[in-house]
Amino acid sequence: MAAKAFLITRPAGKADQLLASLDEMGLDYVYQPLIATQMVALKAKEQQWLLEADQLIFVSVSAVTSLQQQLEASQLKAPLLAVGETTASALKQWTGREVRFPLDQRSEGVLAMSCMQQVENQHIVIVRGQNGRELMKQSLQKRGAKVRYVQSYRRVPIALDGASLLAHWKDSVSCILVTSDEIMQQLFTLVPVSAHDWLRQRHWIVVSPRMHDSALAMGIPVANIILADNANDSALMAAICHYKRDYL
């Protein structure tokens, strides 16, 4: 029997709804998180930045949940923005307040929002993990804003036996779903170099044009890359259904 399972690599706690949807559709999948998140303790100066900000931007659900463990929602007075709908939902659930997010659920979408146009002398705080894109900060600084990062969590690779996992995946996995460059890189780091061609021969579902370019740079053929509209569950399921319709 041909391999037809999806390899789902979303971190623990972020894949529940997606896996439930796959179960409802009767689709085969293997679930293996590759990266975990760890809360980073707020420094006193970072807490002060959050309390005094003119606008707060959250880049991920982990940014929200890690901050939630350290602050009361009532302490955040500034308008709230999120890069994506899922993050906005988590932030609204925590704070009970309105949270704005763009239709284009990327940094580019946030920068195009009306509230991001006239920001001269505003103090804007971006809550995120370590590293990540610099586009939002650089663009807002060019518009005259004073931008600071608060790192509320860090991402760490999970210790796994790549050779053992590969032996399990080889007979079942036909399509790999990844939601960050970091996860994609970790897959290639995890499995033996001798299996990199096998990875490249899978179909891949990625969540941004930037990830599409990264997949090409890793040697994955363009015909094997499916670009989801974004990283929320509905967009991922639409991409999975596209793959199911065209390839299974």
PDB file of C-alpha atoms in Angstrom:
ATOM      1  CA  MET A   1       0.000   0.000   0.000  1.00  0.00           C
ATOM      2  CA  ALA A   2       1.332   3.439  -0.947  1.00  0.00           C
ATOM      3  CA  ALA A   3       2.266   5.845   1.807  1.00  0.00           C
ATOM      4  CA  LYS A   4      -0.520   8.361   2.352  1.00  0.00           C
ATOM      5  CA  ALA A   5      -0.188   9.704   5.889  1.00  0.00           C
ATOM      6  CA  PHE A   6       0.405  13.342   6.831  1.00  0.00           C
ATOM      7  CA  LEU A   7       3.284  14.119   9.179  1.00  0.00           C
ATOM      8  CA  ILE A   8       2.013  16.872  11.489  1.00  0.00           C
ATOM      9  CA  THR A   9       4.797  18.705  13.316  1.00  0.00           C
ATOM     10  CA  ARG A  10       2.981  21.513  15.154  1.00  0.00           C
ATOM     11  CA  PRO A  11       4.113  21.972  18.771  1.00  0.00           C
ATOM     12  CA  ALA A  12       2.117  20.295  21.517  1.00  0.00           C
ATOM     13  CA  GLY A  13      -0.981  22.265  22.427  1.00  0.00           C
ATOM     14  CA  LYS A  14      -1.231  23.894  18.996  1.00  0.00           C
ATOM     15  CA  ALA A  15      -2.365  20.893  16.968  1.00  0.00           C
ATOM     16  CA  ASP A  16      -5.450  19.665  18.860  1.00  0.00           C
ATOM     17  CA  GLN A  17      -8.087  21.151  16.552  1.00  0.00           C
ATOM     18  CA  LEU A  18      -6.174  20.188  13.418  1.00  0.00           C
ATOM     19  CA  LEU A  19      -5.811  16.569  14.563  1.00  0.00           C
ATOM     20  CA  ALA A  20      -9.505  16.446  15.482  1.00  0.00           C
ATOM     21  CA  SER A  21     -10.375  17.625  11.970  1.00  0.00           C
ATOM     22  CA  LEU A  22      -8.146  14.956  10.434  1.00  0.00           C
ATOM     23  CA  ASP A  23      -9.856  12.346  12.599  1.00  0.00           C
ATOM     24  CA  GLU A  24     -13.283  13.550  11.447  1.00  0.00           C
ATOM     25  CA  MET A  25     -12.222  13.221   7.807  1.00  0.00           C
ATOM     26  CA  GLY A  26     -10.731   9.786   8.388  1.00  0.00           C
ATOM     27  CA  LEU A  27      -7.301  10.862   7.142  1.00  0.00           C
ATOM     28  CA  ASP A  28      -4.167   9.033   8.234  1.00  0.00           C
ATOM     29  CA  TYR A  29      -1.568  11.076  10.062  1.00  0.00           C
ATOM     30  CA  VAL A  30       1.485  10.825  12.280  1.00  0.00           C
ATOM     31  CA  TYR A  31       1.817  13.492  14.941  1.00  0.00           C
ATOM     32  CA  GLN A  32       5.339  14.354  16.056  1.00  0.00           C
ATOM     33  CA  PRO A  33       6.188  17.742  17.597  1.00  0.00           C
ATOM     34  CA  LEU A  34       9.811  18.659  16.997  1.00  0.00           C
ATOM     35  CA  ILE A  35      10.094  21.881  19.001  1.00  0.00           C
ATOM     36  CA  ALA A  36       8.812  22.821  22.463  1.00  0.00           C
ATOM     37  CA  THR A  37       8.298  26.254  23.972  1.00  0.00           C
ATOM     38  CA  GLN A  38       9.626  27.418  27.324  1.00  0.00           C
ATOM     39  CA  MET A  39       8.482  30.523  29.152  1.00  0.00           C
ATOM     40  CA  VAL A  40      11.095  33.253  29.588  1.00  0.00           C
ATOM     41  CA  ALA A  41      10.809  35.251  32.811  1.00  0.00           C
ATOM     42  CA  LEU A  42      10.012  38.919  32.310  1.00  0.00           C
ATOM     43  CA  LYS A  43      12.642  41.437  33.342  1.00  0.00           C
ATOM     44  CA  ALA A  44      11.456  44.413  35.380  1.00  0.00           C
ATOM     45  CA  LYS A  45      12.195  46.819  32.519  1.00  0.00           C
ATOM     46  CA  GLU A  46      10.207  44.639  30.081  1.00  0.00           C
ATOM     47  CA  GLN A  47       7.204  44.659  32.376  1.00  0.00           C
ATOM     48  CA  GLN A  48       7.432  48.441  32.495  1.00  0.00           C
ATOM     49  CA  TRP A  49       7.535  48.601  28.678  1.00  0.00           C
ATOM     50  CA  LEU A  50       4.366  46.512  28.496  1.00  0.00           C
ATOM     51  CA  LEU A  51       2.519  48.676  30.996  1.00  0.00           C
ATOM     52  CA  GLU A  52       3.525  51.941  29.295  1.00  0.00           C
ATOM     53  CA  ALA A  53       3.141  50.907  25.630  1.00  0.00           C
ATOM     54  CA  ASP A  54       0.933  52.787  23.179  1.00  0.00           C
ATOM     55  CA  GLN A  55       0.298  49.604  21.188  1.00  0.00           C
ATOM     56  CA  LEU A  56       1.033  45.922  21.858  1.00  0.00           C
ATOM     57  CA  ILE A  57       1.604  43.391  19.076  1.00  0.00           C
ATOM     58  CA  PHE A  58       1.585  39.627  19.750  1.00  0.00           C
ATOM     59  CA  VAL A  59       3.140  37.388  17.111  1.00  0.00           C
ATOM     60  CA  SER A  60       1.975  33.936  18.269  1.00  0.00           C
ATOM     61  CA  VAL A  61      -0.214  31.997  20.672  1.00  0.00           C
ATOM     62  CA  SER A  62       2.904  31.092  22.668  1.00  0.00           C
ATOM     63  CA  ALA A  63       3.683  34.791  23.071  1.00  0.00           C
ATOM     64  CA  VAL A  64       0.243  35.188  24.647  1.00  0.00           C
ATOM     65  CA  THR A  65       0.220  32.112  26.880  1.00  0.00           C
ATOM     66  CA  SER A  66       3.751  32.695  28.170  1.00  0.00           C
ATOM     67  CA  LEU A  67       2.926  36.277  29.121  1.00  0.00           C
ATOM     68  CA  GLN A  68      -0.377  35.186  30.635  1.00  0.00           C
ATOM     69  CA  GLN A  69       1.548  33.166  33.220  1.00  0.00           C
ATOM     70  CA  GLN A  70       3.351  36.297  34.403  1.00  0.00           C
ATOM     71  CA  LEU A  71       0.928  39.235  34.194  1.00  0.00           C
ATOM     72  CA  GLU A  72      -2.666  40.041  34.986  1.00  0.00           C
ATOM     73  CA  ALA A  73      -4.600  40.984  31.870  1.00  0.00           C
ATOM     74  CA  SER A  74      -5.865  44.122  33.597  1.00  0.00           C
ATOM     75  CA  GLN A  75      -2.291  45.450  33.687  1.00  0.00           C
ATOM     76  CA  LEU A  76      -2.221  45.783  29.884  1.00  0.00           C
ATOM     77  CA  LYS A  77      -3.824  49.100  28.961  1.00  0.00           C
ATOM     78  CA  ALA A  78      -2.650  49.604  25.355  1.00  0.00           C
ATOM     79  CA  PRO A  79      -4.619  48.582  22.249  1.00  0.00           C
ATOM     80  CA  LEU A  80      -3.980  44.926  21.368  1.00  0.00           C
ATOM     81  CA  LEU A  81      -2.964  43.570  17.973  1.00  0.00           C
ATOM     82  CA  ALA A  82      -2.152  40.052  16.824  1.00  0.00           C
ATOM     83  CA  VAL A  83      -0.434  38.850  13.676  1.00  0.00           C
ATOM     84  CA  GLY A  84      -3.017  36.095  13.119  1.00  0.00           C
ATOM     85  CA  GLU A  85      -6.556  35.104  13.957  1.00  0.00           C
ATOM     86  CA  THR A  86      -5.592  32.208  16.241  1.00  0.00           C
ATOM     87  CA  THR A  87      -3.304  34.455  18.278  1.00  0.00           C
ATOM     88  CA  ALA A  88      -6.030  37.101  18.406  1.00  0.00           C
ATOM     89  CA  SER A  89      -8.493  34.529  19.742  1.00  0.00           C
ATOM     90  CA  ALA A  90      -6.085  33.474  22.514  1.00  0.00           C
ATOM     91  CA  LEU A  91      -5.427  37.098  23.417  1.00  0.00           C
ATOM     92  CA  LYS A  92      -9.122  37.971  23.486  1.00  0.00           C
ATOM     93  CA  GLN A  93      -9.858  34.942  25.665  1.00  0.00           C
ATOM     94  CA  TRP A  94      -7.202  36.048  28.155  1.00  0.00           C
ATOM     95  CA  THR A  95      -7.963  39.760  28.266  1.00  0.00           C
ATOM     96  CA  GLY A  96     -11.663  39.885  27.385  1.00  0.00           C
ATOM     97  CA  ARG A  97     -10.845  42.850  25.146  1.00  0.00           C
ATOM     98  CA  GLU A  98     -11.019  43.678  21.467  1.00  0.00           C
ATOM     99  CA  VAL A  99      -8.014  42.411  19.517  1.00  0.00           C
ATOM    100  CA  ARG A 100      -7.329  43.559  15.980  1.00  0.00           C
ATOM    101  CA  PHE A 101      -5.583  41.391  13.391  1.00  0.00           C
ATOM    102  CA  PRO A 102      -4.991  41.747   9.632  1.00  0.00           C
ATOM    103  CA  LEU A 103      -6.549  39.719   6.818  1.00  0.00           C
ATOM    104  CA  ASP A 104      -3.007  39.093   5.569  1.00  0.00           C
ATOM    105  CA  GLN A 105      -1.811  37.231   8.643  1.00  0.00           C
ATOM    106  CA  ARG A 106       1.871  38.140   8.360  1.00  0.00           C
ATOM    107  CA  SER A 107       4.098  41.028   9.390  1.00  0.00           C
ATOM    108  CA  GLU A 108       3.223  42.673   6.078  1.00  0.00           C
ATOM    109  CA  GLY A 109      -0.459  42.536   7.001  1.00  0.00           C
ATOM    110  CA  VAL A 110       0.120  44.183  10.384  1.00  0.00           C
ATOM    111  CA  LEU A 111       2.154  46.947   8.758  1.00  0.00           C
ATOM    112  CA  ALA A 112      -0.707  47.651   6.335  1.00  0.00           C
ATOM    113  CA  MET A 113      -3.292  48.145   9.129  1.00  0.00           C
ATOM    114  CA  SER A 114      -4.620  51.682   9.545  1.00  0.00           C
ATOM    115  CA  CYS A 115      -3.470  51.851  13.177  1.00  0.00           C
ATOM    116  CA  MET A 116       0.115  51.268  12.053  1.00  0.00           C
ATOM    117  CA  GLN A 117       0.315  54.209   9.642  1.00  0.00           C
ATOM    118  CA  GLN A 118       0.650  57.240  11.941  1.00  0.00           C
ATOM    119  CA  VAL A 119       2.920  55.959  14.706  1.00  0.00           C
ATOM    120  CA  GLU A 120       5.516  58.679  15.105  1.00  0.00           C
ATOM    121  CA  ASN A 121       6.794  58.826  18.716  1.00  0.00           C
ATOM    122  CA  GLN A 122       4.534  55.923  19.751  1.00  0.00           C
ATOM    123  CA  HIS A 123       5.985  53.246  22.040  1.00  0.00           C
ATOM    124  CA  ILE A 124       5.190  49.914  20.399  1.00  0.00           C
ATOM    125  CA  VAL A 125       6.050  46.619  22.071  1.00  0.00           C
ATOM    126  CA  ILE A 126       6.231  43.366  20.082  1.00  0.00           C
ATOM    127  CA  VAL A 127       5.784  40.226  22.202  1.00  0.00           C
ATOM    128  CA  ARG A 128       7.424  37.201  20.594  1.00  0.00           C
ATOM    129  CA  GLY A 129       9.914  34.352  20.983  1.00  0.00           C
ATOM    130  CA  GLN A 130      13.612  34.575  20.301  1.00  0.00           C
ATOM    131  CA  ASN A 131      14.805  35.536  16.818  1.00  0.00           C
ATOM    132  CA  GLY A 132      12.183  35.909  14.093  1.00  0.00           C
ATOM    133  CA  ARG A 133      11.714  38.466  11.342  1.00  0.00           C
ATOM    134  CA  GLU A 134      12.909  42.049  11.767  1.00  0.00           C
ATOM    135  CA  LEU A 135      10.569  43.524   9.133  1.00  0.00           C
ATOM    136  CA  MET A 136       7.913  44.808  11.521  1.00  0.00           C
ATOM    137  CA  LYS A 137      10.362  46.527  13.870  1.00  0.00           C
ATOM    138  CA  GLN A 138      12.437  48.056  11.082  1.00  0.00           C
ATOM    139  CA  SER A 139       9.401  49.335   9.199  1.00  0.00           C
ATOM    140  CA  LEU A 140       7.773  50.857  12.282  1.00  0.00           C
ATOM    141  CA  GLN A 141      11.028  52.543  13.256  1.00  0.00           C
ATOM    142  CA  LYS A 142      11.193  54.112   9.794  1.00  0.00           C
ATOM    143  CA  ARG A 143       7.711  55.507  10.493  1.00  0.00           C
ATOM    144  CA  GLY A 144       9.026  57.137  13.659  1.00  0.00           C
ATOM    145  CA  ALA A 145       7.875  54.647  16.284  1.00  0.00           C
ATOM    146  CA  LYS A 146       9.969  53.530  19.257  1.00  0.00           C
ATOM    147  CA  VAL A 147       9.860  49.736  19.074  1.00  0.00           C
ATOM    148  CA  ARG A 148      10.954  47.207  21.679  1.00  0.00           C
ATOM    149  CA  TYR A 149      10.798  43.426  21.855  1.00  0.00           C
ATOM    150  CA  VAL A 150       9.603  41.441  24.838  1.00  0.00           C
ATOM    151  CA  GLN A 151      10.668  37.811  24.552  1.00  0.00           C
ATOM    152  CA  SER A 152       8.112  35.866  26.563  1.00  0.00           C
ATOM    153  CA  TYR A 153       9.214  32.393  25.439  1.00  0.00           C
ATOM    154  CA  ARG A 154      11.947  30.485  23.680  1.00  0.00           C
ATOM    155  CA  ARG A 155      11.775  27.518  21.322  1.00  0.00           C
ATOM    156  CA  VAL A 156      13.906  24.449  22.050  1.00  0.00           C
ATOM    157  CA  PRO A 157      14.342  21.286  19.969  1.00  0.00           C
ATOM    158  CA  ILE A 158      12.903  18.131  21.511  1.00  0.00           C
ATOM    159  CA  ALA A 159      15.472  15.360  22.007  1.00  0.00           C
ATOM    160  CA  LEU A 160      14.417  12.669  19.521  1.00  0.00           C
ATOM    161  CA  ASP A 161      15.924   9.626  17.795  1.00  0.00           C
ATOM    162  CA  GLY A 162      15.784  10.678  14.157  1.00  0.00           C
ATOM    163  CA  ALA A 163      16.795   7.310  12.718  1.00  0.00           C
ATOM    164  CA  SER A 164      14.074   5.524  14.664  1.00  0.00           C
ATOM    165  CA  LEU A 165      11.440   8.062  13.618  1.00  0.00           C
ATOM    166  CA  LEU A 166      12.548   7.837  10.003  1.00  0.00           C
ATOM    167  CA  ALA A 167      12.074   4.072  10.012  1.00  0.00           C
ATOM    168  CA  HIS A 168       8.474   4.639  11.104  1.00  0.00           C
ATOM    169  CA  TRP A 169       7.813   7.489   8.683  1.00  0.00           C
ATOM    170  CA  LYS A 170       9.293   5.920   5.542  1.00  0.00           C
ATOM    171  CA  ASP A 171       6.471   3.438   5.024  1.00  0.00           C
ATOM    172  CA  SER A 172       3.638   5.815   5.857  1.00  0.00           C
ATOM    173  CA  VAL A 173       4.350   9.515   5.281  1.00  0.00           C
ATOM    174  CA  SER A 174       3.618  11.137   1.935  1.00  0.00           C
ATOM    175  CA  CYS A 175       3.078  14.756   2.995  1.00  0.00           C
ATOM    176  CA  ILE A 176       4.758  16.856   5.708  1.00  0.00           C
ATOM    177  CA  LEU A 177       3.077  19.883   7.275  1.00  0.00           C
ATOM    178  CA  VAL A 178       5.392  22.498   8.801  1.00  0.00           C
ATOM    179  CA  THR A 179       4.466  25.908  10.200  1.00  0.00           C
ATOM    180  CA  SER A 180       7.900  27.505  10.604  1.00  0.00           C
ATOM    181  CA  ASP A 181      11.321  27.539   8.983  1.00  0.00           C
ATOM    182  CA  GLU A 182      12.710  26.347  12.290  1.00  0.00           C
ATOM    183  CA  ILE A 183      10.623  23.170  12.227  1.00  0.00           C
ATOM    184  CA  MET A 184      11.559  22.476   8.618  1.00  0.00           C
ATOM    185  CA  GLN A 185      15.250  22.918   9.409  1.00  0.00           C
ATOM    186  CA  GLN A 186      14.889  20.693  12.462  1.00  0.00           C
ATOM    187  CA  LEU A 187      13.506  17.861  10.316  1.00  0.00           C
ATOM    188  CA  PHE A 188      16.570  17.961   8.091  1.00  0.00           C
ATOM    189  CA  THR A 189      18.813  18.112  11.170  1.00  0.00           C
ATOM    190  CA  LEU A 190      17.013  15.242  12.854  1.00  0.00           C
ATOM    191  CA  VAL A 191      17.052  12.577  10.152  1.00  0.00           C
ATOM    192  CA  PRO A 192      20.284  11.083   8.769  1.00  0.00           C
ATOM    193  CA  VAL A 193      21.812  12.914   5.793  1.00  0.00           C
ATOM    194  CA  SER A 194      21.239   9.768   3.729  1.00  0.00           C
ATOM    195  CA  ALA A 195      17.490  10.347   4.101  1.00  0.00           C
ATOM    196  CA  HIS A 196      17.460  13.988   2.965  1.00  0.00           C
ATOM    197  CA  ASP A 197      16.506  12.991  -0.562  1.00  0.00           C
ATOM    198  CA  TRP A 198      13.553  11.045   0.862  1.00  0.00           C
ATOM    199  CA  LEU A 199      12.461  14.194   2.696  1.00  0.00           C
ATOM    200  CA  ARG A 200      12.752  16.254  -0.483  1.00  0.00           C
ATOM    201  CA  GLN A 201      10.584  13.758  -2.348  1.00  0.00           C
ATOM    202  CA  ARG A 202       7.663  14.210   0.074  1.00  0.00           C
ATOM    203  CA  HIS A 203       5.016  16.811  -0.550  1.00  0.00           C
ATOM    204  CA  TRP A 204       5.239  19.726   1.882  1.00  0.00           C
ATOM    205  CA  ILE A 205       2.558  22.077   3.178  1.00  0.00           C
ATOM    206  CA  VAL A 206       4.071  25.421   4.221  1.00  0.00           C
ATOM    207  CA  VAL A 207       2.380  28.564   5.528  1.00  0.00           C
ATOM    208  CA  SER A 208       4.056  31.621   3.969  1.00  0.00           C
ATOM    209  CA  PRO A 209       5.836  32.726   0.786  1.00  0.00           C
ATOM    210  CA  ARG A 210       9.011  33.038   2.858  1.00  0.00           C
ATOM    211  CA  MET A 211       8.722  29.376   3.881  1.00  0.00           C
ATOM    212  CA  HIS A 212       8.070  28.461   0.239  1.00  0.00           C
ATOM    213  CA  ASP A 213      11.401  30.074  -0.656  1.00  0.00           C
ATOM    214  CA  SER A 214      13.118  28.280   2.231  1.00  0.00           C
ATOM    215  CA  ALA A 215      11.756  24.937   1.034  1.00  0.00           C
ATOM    216  CA  LEU A 216      13.143  25.596  -2.436  1.00  0.00           C
ATOM    217  CA  ALA A 217      16.512  26.470  -0.876  1.00  0.00           C
ATOM    218  CA  MET A 218      16.462  23.117   0.934  1.00  0.00           C
ATOM    219  CA  GLY A 219      16.171  21.398  -2.443  1.00  0.00           C
ATOM    220  CA  ILE A 220      12.468  20.529  -2.303  1.00  0.00           C
ATOM    221  CA  PRO A 221      11.039  20.661  -5.857  1.00  0.00           C
ATOM    222  CA  VAL A 222       8.530  23.436  -6.469  1.00  0.00           C
ATOM    223  CA  ALA A 223       5.967  20.853  -7.601  1.00  0.00           C
ATOM    224  CA  ASN A 224       6.130  19.265  -4.138  1.00  0.00           C
ATOM    225  CA  ILE A 225       5.322  22.461  -2.218  1.00  0.00           C
ATOM    226  CA  ILE A 226       1.769  23.449  -1.286  1.00  0.00           C
ATOM    227  CA  LEU A 227       1.359  26.970   0.122  1.00  0.00           C
ATOM    228  CA  ALA A 228      -1.397  27.401   2.718  1.00  0.00           C
ATOM    229  CA  ASP A 229      -2.921  30.858   3.074  1.00  0.00           C
ATOM    230  CA  ASN A 230      -1.610  31.109   6.644  1.00  0.00           C
ATOM    231  CA  ALA A 231      -0.982  28.997   9.746  1.00  0.00           C
ATOM    232  CA  ASN A 232      -4.478  28.880  11.251  1.00  0.00           C
ATOM    233  CA  ASP A 233      -6.391  25.606  11.382  1.00  0.00           C
ATOM    234  CA  SER A 234      -8.885  26.420   8.624  1.00  0.00           C
ATOM    235  CA  ALA A 235      -6.120  27.388   6.180  1.00  0.00           C
ATOM    236  CA  LEU A 236      -4.132  24.253   7.031  1.00  0.00           C
ATOM    237  CA  MET A 237      -7.198  22.061   6.505  1.00  0.00           C
ATOM    238  CA  ALA A 238      -7.860  23.749   3.153  1.00  0.00           C
ATOM    239  CA  ALA A 239      -4.289  22.923   2.084  1.00  0.00           C
ATOM    240  CA  ILE A 240      -4.662  19.345   3.328  1.00  0.00           C
ATOM    241  CA  CYS A 241      -7.901  18.980   1.346  1.00  0.00           C
ATOM    242  CA  HIS A 242      -6.132  20.367  -1.723  1.00  0.00           C
ATOM    243  CA  TYR A 243      -3.421  17.747  -1.339  1.00  0.00           C
ATOM    244  CA  LYS A 244      -5.982  14.975  -0.754  1.00  0.00           C
ATOM    245  CA  ARG A 245      -7.915  15.980  -3.872  1.00  0.00           C
ATOM    246  CA  ASP A 246      -4.905  16.251  -6.172  1.00  0.00           C
ATOM    247  CA  TYR A 247      -2.488  13.618  -4.907  1.00  0.00           C
ATOM    248  CA  LEU A 248      -4.183  10.876  -2.826  1.00  0.00           C
TER     249      LEU A 248
END
